[in-house]
Every structure is written in structure tokens, then in C-alpha cells.
């Protein structure tokens, strides 16, 4: 008999220098299936948690991509780049005198202004589409990119460390030019769609010295932590069961074998809405298998999305 195709959720700790697509390609080769997708990209410079869906579990990614996230980052104050991160080209240096005026109190005030609900203008090299084209493609082609502010929530923006760093000497720079910067290590809890690069840019702008991101690591997506992620992907890498993941993200709705069959056949569960404890929970059958995602329809429960049964 042929082996059962892999299905489930794979947590990966992405290394720096790789794209999210590179990670997906490696997973496809290792697991022997092309049906793999990811929930939320990480820039090549960034490291940390990437959530992959394998097989039928790719259908759960739409419920994972919008979860809150946690990042650890280093913001360099005193240097601006055209991408708001270290992969870009330096566009400006603050003078040593301007940087000397930046103190911990000013940094804390700037961070406080960027905490809570804020209207954030994404980086000009983001993946947001403008007129059908990615903003980063337009920027690299030399076109002016104007992005509209988006409402995001930064629920935590804590400083871990502040330190002065020496900049590498620029052979073409005049004597007495900028020679230092300030690095700020932070941890950020935020809603999906928040750009940490933009926080670095805006903090630097608020302080009048410019800023960009030099390091970024995603440590959490919803209930999933990078400490539980694989650093290498092999054929025997453990996948999380789709039922367990769906229940953790959406809540569980236990159904009988007969109810599971009815849901899979598109039937409503009459009068079952009183049993719901979440808006769109995961229906779990008596064997612990994921039937699908359900929702309330009046007093009834109806399937919103059904999962393929185990082979």
C-alpha cells in the first residue's frame, strides 16, 4: 500500500539569508509533497518562526496568518537606509552632536508614542501591492512609492538594552564626520501586518536622527513558539496534528460520529449553536480528527470549511 501523504502543521526556525519560499522548497523536497504553504513571510534578513501547512492542513493557514506575533529586534539609531533595514543602502547619517542629544528618556518617549493603536505607513519596500505591483518592485525600479497608513496595534514595545556602537570608517567621508550610532534591543508584541522596520524608521525620525533595523527574530505566532520549531527539515520531522492546531487557534467543538458525518455531507446540526464556545471553532470527531471549521447559523451549526478525511 502507498504511504499516507504527510499532513499537519510544521514549525520552522528560519535561518538568516533565506527567503520564506526557500524554506517551503526545502520542506517540499524533504517531505516529498508539493502541497506546502506558509502563514506570513519573513524577510531574508530575519530569523525565527515560520509556520508551514502540509497537505490538507494548508487550509488552516488562513486562520493562522492573522494571529498576533512577537519579535525581538535591534534598532540602530543614527543611520537611515532606503529599505528601513540593514539590507538597504544607507541614505543618511546623523551627526555625532545630534546623536549625543539622544538619551534613554527620549527613546522611552518615542517608543511610548509608537505603542498602542497607531497608524503606520509600511516600508516602501514592503510586499503591499500598489496598482497591482509589489511596492518593493516599484521601489527597486526607481519609482516613487506612496503607501497609505494602516491601523495596527503594538501591545508591547519594551527596551531590553541600549548601547553605543562605533561605525565603520567611510574612506570617502570628511574628517570629523559621523562615527557612532546607538543600538536599541527591543521586544515587540503586535497585530498581524505590523512592520517592525517601520517602527525602527519612525522611532529614529521622532528622535531626529533616523533609524533602521539591524536584526529581527520572530519568536511567536499566536500560541506557537520558536522554541518548539525545527531548525532542520527531514522526512521524519514531526508535524503538529491539524486537529490540535485548529483547536489551539480557534477553540474546539466536539461532535459525535453522526454529527461529523452530517457536517461532511453539508448538513446543519439543528439546535447545536448553544454548544458553541467560540465564533468559528474546530469541529473534532470522537477519534480526535478535524472535521472542519464551523459557525453559527441561527440556532444551528453549519460547516464553514471541511477537511479531507484521513486516507
CSV table of C-alpha atoms in Angstrom, one decimal, residues 20-270:
chain,number,residue,atom,x,y,z
A,20,UNK,CA,10.3,32.1,3.1
A,21,UNK,CA,10.0,30.4,-0.3
A,22,UNK,CA,13.4,28.8,0.2
A,23,UNK,CA,12.1,27.2,3.4
A,24,UNK,CA,9.0,26.0,1.6
A,25,UNK,CA,11.1,24.5,-1.2
A,26,UNK,CA,13.3,22.6,1.3
A,27,UNK,CA,10.2,21.3,3.1
A,28,UNK,CA,8.7,20.1,-0.2
A,29,UNK,CA,11.9,18.1,-1.0
A,30,UNK,CA,12.2,16.7,2.5
A,31,UNK,CA,8.6,15.7,2.9
A,32,UNK,CA,8.0,14.6,-0.7
A,33,UNK,CA,5.0,16.7,-1.4
A,34,UNK,CA,4.4,20.0,-3.3
A,35,UNK,CA,1.3,20.9,-1.2
A,36,UNK,CA,3.0,23.1,1.3
A,37,UNK,CA,2.4,26.7,2.1
A,38,UNK,CA,3.4,29.2,4.8
A,39,UNK,CA,1.5,31.7,7.1
A,40,UNK,CA,3.2,35.0,6.9
A,41,UNK,CA,6.6,35.7,5.3
A,42,UNK,CA,9.9,36.6,6.9
A,43,UNK,CA,12.4,38.9,5.2
A,44,UNK,CA,15.7,37.2,4.2
A,45,UNK,CA,17.5,39.2,6.9
A,46,UNK,CA,15.1,38.0,9.6
A,47,UNK,CA,15.2,34.7,11.5
A,48,UNK,CA,12.7,32.8,13.6
A,49,UNK,CA,9.3,31.2,13.5
A,50,UNK,CA,7.7,30.3,10.2
A,51,UNK,CA,4.5,28.2,10.2
A,52,UNK,CA,4.1,25.8,7.3
A,53,UNK,CA,0.9,23.9,6.4
A,54,UNK,CA,1.5,20.5,4.8
A,55,UNK,CA,-1.1,18.6,2.7
A,56,UNK,CA,-4.8,19.3,3.6
A,57,UNK,CA,-3.6,21.4,6.6
A,58,UNK,CA,-2.7,24.2,4.2
A,59,UNK,CA,-6.3,25.1,4.5
A,60,UNK,CA,-5.7,26.1,8.1
A,61,UNK,CA,-3.1,28.7,7.2
A,62,UNK,CA,-5.7,31.4,6.6
A,63,UNK,CA,-6.7,31.2,10.3
A,64,UNK,CA,-3.0,31.4,11.4
A,65,UNK,CA,-1.7,34.2,9.2
A,66,UNK,CA,-3.7,36.9,11.1
A,67,UNK,CA,-2.6,35.9,14.6
A,68,UNK,CA,-0.7,38.3,16.9
A,69,UNK,CA,3.1,38.0,16.8
A,70,UNK,CA,6.2,38.6,19.0
A,71,UNK,CA,9.5,39.9,17.6
A,72,UNK,CA,12.9,40.5,19.1
A,73,UNK,CA,14.8,43.2,17.2
A,74,UNK,CA,17.7,45.6,17.2
A,75,UNK,CA,17.1,49.2,16.1
A,76,UNK,CA,20.1,51.3,15.1
A,77,UNK,CA,19.6,55.0,15.7
A,78,UNK,CA,21.6,57.5,13.8
A,79,UNK,CA,21.7,55.7,10.4
A,80,UNK,CA,18.8,55.6,7.8
A,81,UNK,CA,18.5,53.2,4.9
A,82,UNK,CA,16.3,53.1,1.8
A,83,UNK,CA,14.7,49.9,3.0
A,84,UNK,CA,14.5,50.7,6.7
A,85,UNK,CA,16.6,47.6,7.4
A,86,UNK,CA,20.3,46.5,7.1
A,87,UNK,CA,19.7,45.0,3.6
A,88,UNK,CA,19.2,48.5,2.2
A,89,UNK,CA,21.5,51.3,1.1
A,90,UNK,CA,22.5,53.9,3.7
A,91,UNK,CA,20.8,57.2,2.9
A,92,UNK,CA,21.7,59.4,5.8
A,93,UNK,CA,23.9,59.6,9.0
A,94,UNK,CA,23.1,61.7,12.0
A,95,UNK,CA,25.9,63.9,13.2
A,96,UNK,CA,27.7,62.9,16.4
A,97,UNK,CA,26.3,66.1,18.0
A,98,UNK,CA,22.7,65.1,17.1
A,99,UNK,CA,23.2,61.6,18.4
A,100,UNK,CA,24.7,62.8,21.7
A,101,UNK,CA,21.4,64.5,22.4
A,102,UNK,CA,19.5,61.2,22.3
A,103,UNK,CA,19.1,59.8,25.8
A,104,UNK,CA,17.1,57.0,27.4
A,105,UNK,CA,14.3,59.3,28.3
A,106,UNK,CA,13.9,60.4,24.7
A,107,UNK,CA,14.0,56.8,23.5
A,108,UNK,CA,11.3,55.8,26.0
A,109,UNK,CA,9.1,58.7,25.0
A,110,UNK,CA,9.5,57.8,21.3
A,111,UNK,CA,8.6,54.2,22.0
A,112,UNK,CA,5.6,55.2,24.0
A,113,UNK,CA,4.3,57.2,21.1
A,114,UNK,CA,4.5,54.0,18.9
A,115,UNK,CA,2.7,51.8,21.4
A,116,UNK,CA,-1.0,51.0,21.4
A,117,UNK,CA,-3.2,51.6,18.3
A,118,UNK,CA,-1.2,53.5,15.7
A,119,UNK,CA,-1.5,54.5,12.1
A,120,UNK,CA,1.7,53.1,10.5
A,121,UNK,CA,3.0,53.7,7.0
A,122,UNK,CA,4.6,50.5,5.8
A,123,UNK,CA,8.1,50.4,4.4
A,124,UNK,CA,8.4,51.4,0.8
A,125,UNK,CA,10.0,48.0,0.0
A,126,UNK,CA,7.1,46.0,1.6
A,127,UNK,CA,5.2,43.4,-0.3
A,128,UNK,CA,2.0,45.5,-0.4
A,129,UNK,CA,0.5,45.9,-3.8
A,130,UNK,CA,0.2,49.3,-5.4
A,131,UNK,CA,-1.6,49.3,-8.7
A,132,UNK,CA,-1.3,45.6,-9.0
A,133,UNK,CA,2.5,45.6,-8.4
A,134,UNK,CA,4.5,44.9,-5.2
A,135,UNK,CA,5.8,48.1,-3.5
A,136,UNK,CA,9.3,46.6,-3.4
A,137,UNK,CA,9.4,46.0,-7.2
A,138,UNK,CA,8.3,49.6,-7.8
A,139,UNK,CA,10.9,50.9,-5.4
A,140,UNK,CA,13.7,48.9,-7.0
A,141,UNK,CA,12.7,50.2,-10.4
A,142,UNK,CA,13.2,53.7,-9.1
A,143,UNK,CA,9.6,54.7,-8.9
A,144,UNK,CA,8.2,56.8,-6.1
A,145,UNK,CA,6.0,54.6,-3.8
A,146,UNK,CA,3.4,56.2,-1.7
A,147,UNK,CA,1.7,53.8,0.8
A,148,UNK,CA,-1.3,54.7,2.9
A,149,UNK,CA,-1.2,54.4,6.7
A,150,UNK,CA,-2.6,51.2,8.2
A,151,UNK,CA,-4.1,50.9,11.7
A,152,UNK,CA,-2.1,48.4,13.7
A,153,UNK,CA,-1.7,47.6,17.4
A,154,UNK,CA,1.6,47.4,19.2
A,155,UNK,CA,0.6,46.0,22.6
A,156,UNK,CA,4.2,45.7,23.9
A,157,UNK,CA,7.3,47.7,22.9
A,158,UNK,CA,9.9,47.1,25.6
A,159,UNK,CA,13.6,48.1,25.6
A,160,UNK,CA,16.0,45.3,26.6
A,161,UNK,CA,19.3,47.2,26.1
A,162,UNK,CA,20.7,50.5,24.8
A,163,UNK,CA,24.3,50.8,23.8
A,164,UNK,CA,26.6,53.0,21.8
A,165,UNK,CA,28.4,51.4,18.8
A,166,UNK,CA,31.2,52.6,16.6
A,167,UNK,CA,30.5,52.9,12.9
A,168,UNK,CA,33.0,51.6,10.3
A,169,UNK,CA,35.0,54.4,8.9
A,170,UNK,CA,34.0,55.6,5.4
A,171,UNK,CA,37.2,56.3,3.4
A,172,UNK,CA,35.4,59.0,1.4
A,173,UNK,CA,33.9,60.8,4.3
A,174,UNK,CA,35.2,64.1,5.6
A,175,UNK,CA,37.3,64.1,8.8
A,176,UNK,CA,35.1,64.6,11.8
A,177,UNK,CA,32.0,63.0,10.2
A,178,UNK,CA,29.6,60.6,11.9
A,179,UNK,CA,31.4,57.9,13.8
A,180,UNK,CA,28.9,56.4,16.1
A,181,UNK,CA,25.3,55.1,16.4
A,182,UNK,CA,23.1,53.8,19.2
A,183,UNK,CA,21.7,50.3,19.1
A,184,UNK,CA,18.4,49.6,21.0
A,185,UNK,CA,17.4,46.0,21.6
A,186,UNK,CA,13.6,45.6,21.9
A,187,UNK,CA,10.8,43.1,22.1
A,188,UNK,CA,7.5,43.8,20.4
A,189,UNK,CA,4.1,42.2,20.6
A,190,UNK,CA,1.9,43.3,17.8
A,191,UNK,CA,-1.0,42.6,15.5
A,192,UNK,CA,-0.5,40.9,12.1
A,193,UNK,CA,0.5,43.5,9.4
A,194,UNK,CA,2.8,45.5,11.7
A,195,UNK,CA,6.1,46.3,10.2
A,196,UNK,CA,9.0,46.3,12.7
A,197,UNK,CA,11.2,48.1,10.1
A,198,UNK,CA,8.7,50.9,10.1
A,199,UNK,CA,8.8,51.1,13.9
A,200,UNK,CA,12.6,51.5,13.7
A,201,UNK,CA,12.3,54.2,11.0
A,202,UNK,CA,9.6,56.1,12.9
A,203,UNK,CA,11.5,56.0,16.2
A,204,UNK,CA,14.6,57.4,14.5
A,205,UNK,CA,12.5,60.1,12.8
A,206,UNK,CA,10.9,61.0,16.1
A,207,UNK,CA,14.3,61.4,17.7
A,208,UNK,CA,15.6,63.4,14.7
A,209,UNK,CA,18.5,61.1,14.0
A,210,UNK,CA,17.0,58.4,11.7
A,211,UNK,CA,16.9,54.7,12.3
A,212,UNK,CA,16.7,51.3,10.7
A,213,UNK,CA,16.5,47.6,11.7
A,214,UNK,CA,19.7,45.6,12.0
A,215,UNK,CA,18.3,42.4,13.4
A,216,UNK,CA,14.9,40.8,13.6
A,217,UNK,CA,13.7,37.5,15.1
A,218,UNK,CA,10.1,36.3,15.2
A,219,UNK,CA,9.6,34.3,18.4
A,220,UNK,CA,5.9,33.7,18.5
A,221,UNK,CA,2.8,33.5,16.2
A,222,UNK,CA,-0.4,33.1,18.3
A,223,UNK,CA,0.1,30.1,20.5
A,224,UNK,CA,3.2,28.8,18.6
A,225,UNK,CA,6.7,29.5,19.9
A,226,UNK,CA,10.0,29.4,18.1
A,227,UNK,CA,11.4,27.2,20.9
A,228,UNK,CA,9.2,24.4,19.6
A,229,UNK,CA,10.3,24.8,16.0
A,230,UNK,CA,12.7,22.6,13.9
A,231,UNK,CA,15.9,24.1,12.7
A,232,UNK,CA,16.4,21.4,10.0
A,233,UNK,CA,13.6,19.7,7.9
A,234,UNK,CA,13.9,16.0,7.4
A,235,UNK,CA,11.5,13.3,6.1
A,236,UNK,CA,10.8,12.3,9.7
A,237,UNK,CA,10.4,15.9,11.1
A,238,UNK,CA,7.4,15.9,13.5
A,239,UNK,CA,4.3,17.7,12.2
A,240,UNK,CA,1.6,19.0,14.5
A,241,UNK,CA,-1.8,17.4,14.0
A,242,UNK,CA,-4.2,19.6,12.2
A,243,UNK,CA,-6.9,18.9,14.8
A,244,UNK,CA,-4.6,20.0,17.7
A,245,UNK,CA,-3.6,23.2,15.8
A,246,UNK,CA,-7.1,24.2,14.9
A,247,UNK,CA,-8.4,23.6,18.4
A,248,UNK,CA,-5.5,25.7,19.8
A,249,UNK,CA,-6.1,28.6,17.4
A,250,UNK,CA,-9.9,28.5,17.1
A,251,UNK,CA,-11.2,26.5,20.1
A,252,UNK,CA,-12.7,23.0,19.9
A,253,UNK,CA,-16.3,21.9,19.2
A,254,UNK,CA,-16.7,18.2,20.0
A,255,UNK,CA,-19.1,16.4,17.7
A,256,UNK,CA,-20.4,12.8,17.6
A,257,UNK,CA,-19.6,10.4,14.7
A,258,UNK,CA,-23.1,11.1,13.3
A,259,UNK,CA,-22.7,14.8,13.5
A,260,UNK,CA,-19.3,14.6,11.9
A,261,UNK,CA,-20.8,12.7,9.0
A,262,UNK,CA,-23.6,15.3,8.7
A,263,UNK,CA,-21.1,18.2,8.6
A,264,UNK,CA,-19.0,16.5,6.0
A,265,UNK,CA,-22.2,16.0,3.9
A,266,UNK,CA,-23.1,19.7,4.1
A,267,UNK,CA,-25.9,19.2,6.6
A,268,UNK,CA,-26.6,21.6,9.5
A,269,UNK,CA,-26.6,20.4,13.1
A,270,UNK,CA,-30.0,21.6,14.2
